[in-house]
Coordinates of C-alpha atoms and ligand atoms in Angstrom, one line a residue:
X25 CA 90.6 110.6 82.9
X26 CA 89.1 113.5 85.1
X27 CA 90.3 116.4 83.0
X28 CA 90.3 118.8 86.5
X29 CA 92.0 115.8 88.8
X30 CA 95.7 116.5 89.2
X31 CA 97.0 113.1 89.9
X32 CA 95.2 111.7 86.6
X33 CA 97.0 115.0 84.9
X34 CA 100.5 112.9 86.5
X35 CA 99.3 109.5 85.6
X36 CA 99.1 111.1 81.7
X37 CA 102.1 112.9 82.3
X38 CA 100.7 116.0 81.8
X39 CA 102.4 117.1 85.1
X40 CA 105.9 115.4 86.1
X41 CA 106.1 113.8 88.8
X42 CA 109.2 111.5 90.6
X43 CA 107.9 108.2 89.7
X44 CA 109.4 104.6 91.5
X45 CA 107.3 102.6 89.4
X46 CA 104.6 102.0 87.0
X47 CA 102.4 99.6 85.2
X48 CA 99.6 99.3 83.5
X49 CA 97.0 99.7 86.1
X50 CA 99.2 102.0 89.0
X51 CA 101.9 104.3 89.6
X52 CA 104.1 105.3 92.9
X53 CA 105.8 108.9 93.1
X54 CA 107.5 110.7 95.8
X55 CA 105.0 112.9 97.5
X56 CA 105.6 116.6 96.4
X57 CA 105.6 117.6 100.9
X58 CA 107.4 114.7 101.9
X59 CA 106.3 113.9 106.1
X60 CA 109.0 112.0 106.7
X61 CA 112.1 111.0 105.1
X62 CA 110.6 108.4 102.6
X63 CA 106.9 109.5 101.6
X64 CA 105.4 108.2 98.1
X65 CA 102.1 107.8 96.8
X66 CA 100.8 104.7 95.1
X67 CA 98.0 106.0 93.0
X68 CA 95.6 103.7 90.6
X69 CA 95.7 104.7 87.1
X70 CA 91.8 104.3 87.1
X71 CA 90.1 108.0 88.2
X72 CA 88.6 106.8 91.9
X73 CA 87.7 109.5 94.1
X74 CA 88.5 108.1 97.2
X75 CA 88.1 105.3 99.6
X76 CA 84.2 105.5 100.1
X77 CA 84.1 105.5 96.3
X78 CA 86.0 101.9 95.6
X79 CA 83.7 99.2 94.3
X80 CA 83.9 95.3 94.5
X81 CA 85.0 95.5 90.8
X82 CA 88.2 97.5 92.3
X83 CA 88.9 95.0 94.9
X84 CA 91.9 93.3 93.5
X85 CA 93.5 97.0 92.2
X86 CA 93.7 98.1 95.9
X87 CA 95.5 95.2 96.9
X88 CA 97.8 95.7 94.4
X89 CA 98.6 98.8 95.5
X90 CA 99.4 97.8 99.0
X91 CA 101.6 95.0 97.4
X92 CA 103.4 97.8 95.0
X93 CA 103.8 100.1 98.6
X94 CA 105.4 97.2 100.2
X95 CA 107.4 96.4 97.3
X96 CA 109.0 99.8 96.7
X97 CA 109.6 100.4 100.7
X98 CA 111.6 97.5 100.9
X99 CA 113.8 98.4 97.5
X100 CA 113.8 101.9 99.3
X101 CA 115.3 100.3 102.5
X102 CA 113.0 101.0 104.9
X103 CA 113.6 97.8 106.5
X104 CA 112.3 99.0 110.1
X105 CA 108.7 99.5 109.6
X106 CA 106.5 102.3 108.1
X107 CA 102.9 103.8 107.9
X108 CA 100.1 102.9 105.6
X109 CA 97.4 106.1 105.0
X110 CA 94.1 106.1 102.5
X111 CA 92.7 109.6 103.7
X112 CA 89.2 109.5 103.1
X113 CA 86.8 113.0 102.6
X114 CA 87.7 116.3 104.1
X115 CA 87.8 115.2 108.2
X116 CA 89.8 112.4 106.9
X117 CA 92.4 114.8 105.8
X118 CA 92.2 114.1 102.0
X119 CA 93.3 117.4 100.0
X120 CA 93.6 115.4 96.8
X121 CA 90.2 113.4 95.3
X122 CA 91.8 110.6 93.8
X123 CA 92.7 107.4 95.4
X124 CA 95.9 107.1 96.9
X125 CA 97.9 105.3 99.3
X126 CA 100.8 107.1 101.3
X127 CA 103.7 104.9 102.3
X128 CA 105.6 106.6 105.4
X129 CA 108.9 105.4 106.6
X130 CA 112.0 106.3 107.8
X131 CA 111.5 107.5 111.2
X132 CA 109.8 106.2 114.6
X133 CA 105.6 107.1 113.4
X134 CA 103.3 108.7 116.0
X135 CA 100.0 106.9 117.3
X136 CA 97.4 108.4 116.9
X137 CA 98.4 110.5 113.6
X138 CA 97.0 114.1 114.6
Ligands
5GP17 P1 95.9 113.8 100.9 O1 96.0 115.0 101.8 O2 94.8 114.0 99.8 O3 95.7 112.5 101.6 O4 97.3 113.6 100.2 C1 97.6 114.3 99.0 C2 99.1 114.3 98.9 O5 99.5 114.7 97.6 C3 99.7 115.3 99.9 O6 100.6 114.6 100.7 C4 100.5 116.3 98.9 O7 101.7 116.7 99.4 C5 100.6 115.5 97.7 N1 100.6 116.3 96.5 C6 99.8 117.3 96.2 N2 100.1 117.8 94.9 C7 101.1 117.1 94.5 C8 101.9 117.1 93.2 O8 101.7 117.9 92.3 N3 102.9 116.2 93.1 C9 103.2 115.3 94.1 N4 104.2 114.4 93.8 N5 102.5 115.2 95.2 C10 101.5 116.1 95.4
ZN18 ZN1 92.0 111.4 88.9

């Protein structure tokens, strides 16, 4: 665990956070400034700083998460579609330096995101 990285502080529950599931190597939560009407994070338990910081050793963790994001959109009901997102470095977007995946669904998505 970083001690300074906020999504390890939710992944030891130090801060709460609306989880949809959990296991031993990942957990999803509803993003705290949802961007459309289902937004949650899939997050690996494992401190990773981003996507230019996953090794081959991580390989099979981010395809779980994709599989856990598909899984939980589905039992959400977003039946119609929705937007994958890895934010990588500060042009990229990415305000928080651990790994995550953001699952966006619900509405018609925009191309290209701004
Ligand atoms: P990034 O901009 O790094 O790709 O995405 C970080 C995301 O984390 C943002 O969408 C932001 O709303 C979300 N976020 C930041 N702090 C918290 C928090 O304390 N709890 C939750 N659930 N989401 C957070
Ligand atoms: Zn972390």
């Amino acid at each position: 665990m970083n001690q300074d990285c906020l999504f390890c502080k939710i992944v030891a529950g130090q801060i709460p956070a609306d989880k949809l599931y959990e296991d031993d190597e990942v957990i999803a939560f509803r993003d705290i400034s949802p961007q459309a009407p289902v937004h949650f994070l899939v997050i690996p338990k494992k401190h990773i700083v981003g996507p230019a910081f996953i090794e081959a050793e991580d390989e099979q963790l981010i395809g779980k998460m994709l599989r856990v994001g598909a899984r939980i959109a589905a039992e959400l009901g977003v039946v119609n579609g929705y937007r994958l997102v890895f934010n990588n470095g500060d042009d990229g977007g990415q305000t928080v330096f651990h790994l995550h995946l953001h699952v966006l669904g619900g509405r018609q998505m925009h191309w290209p995101p701004g």
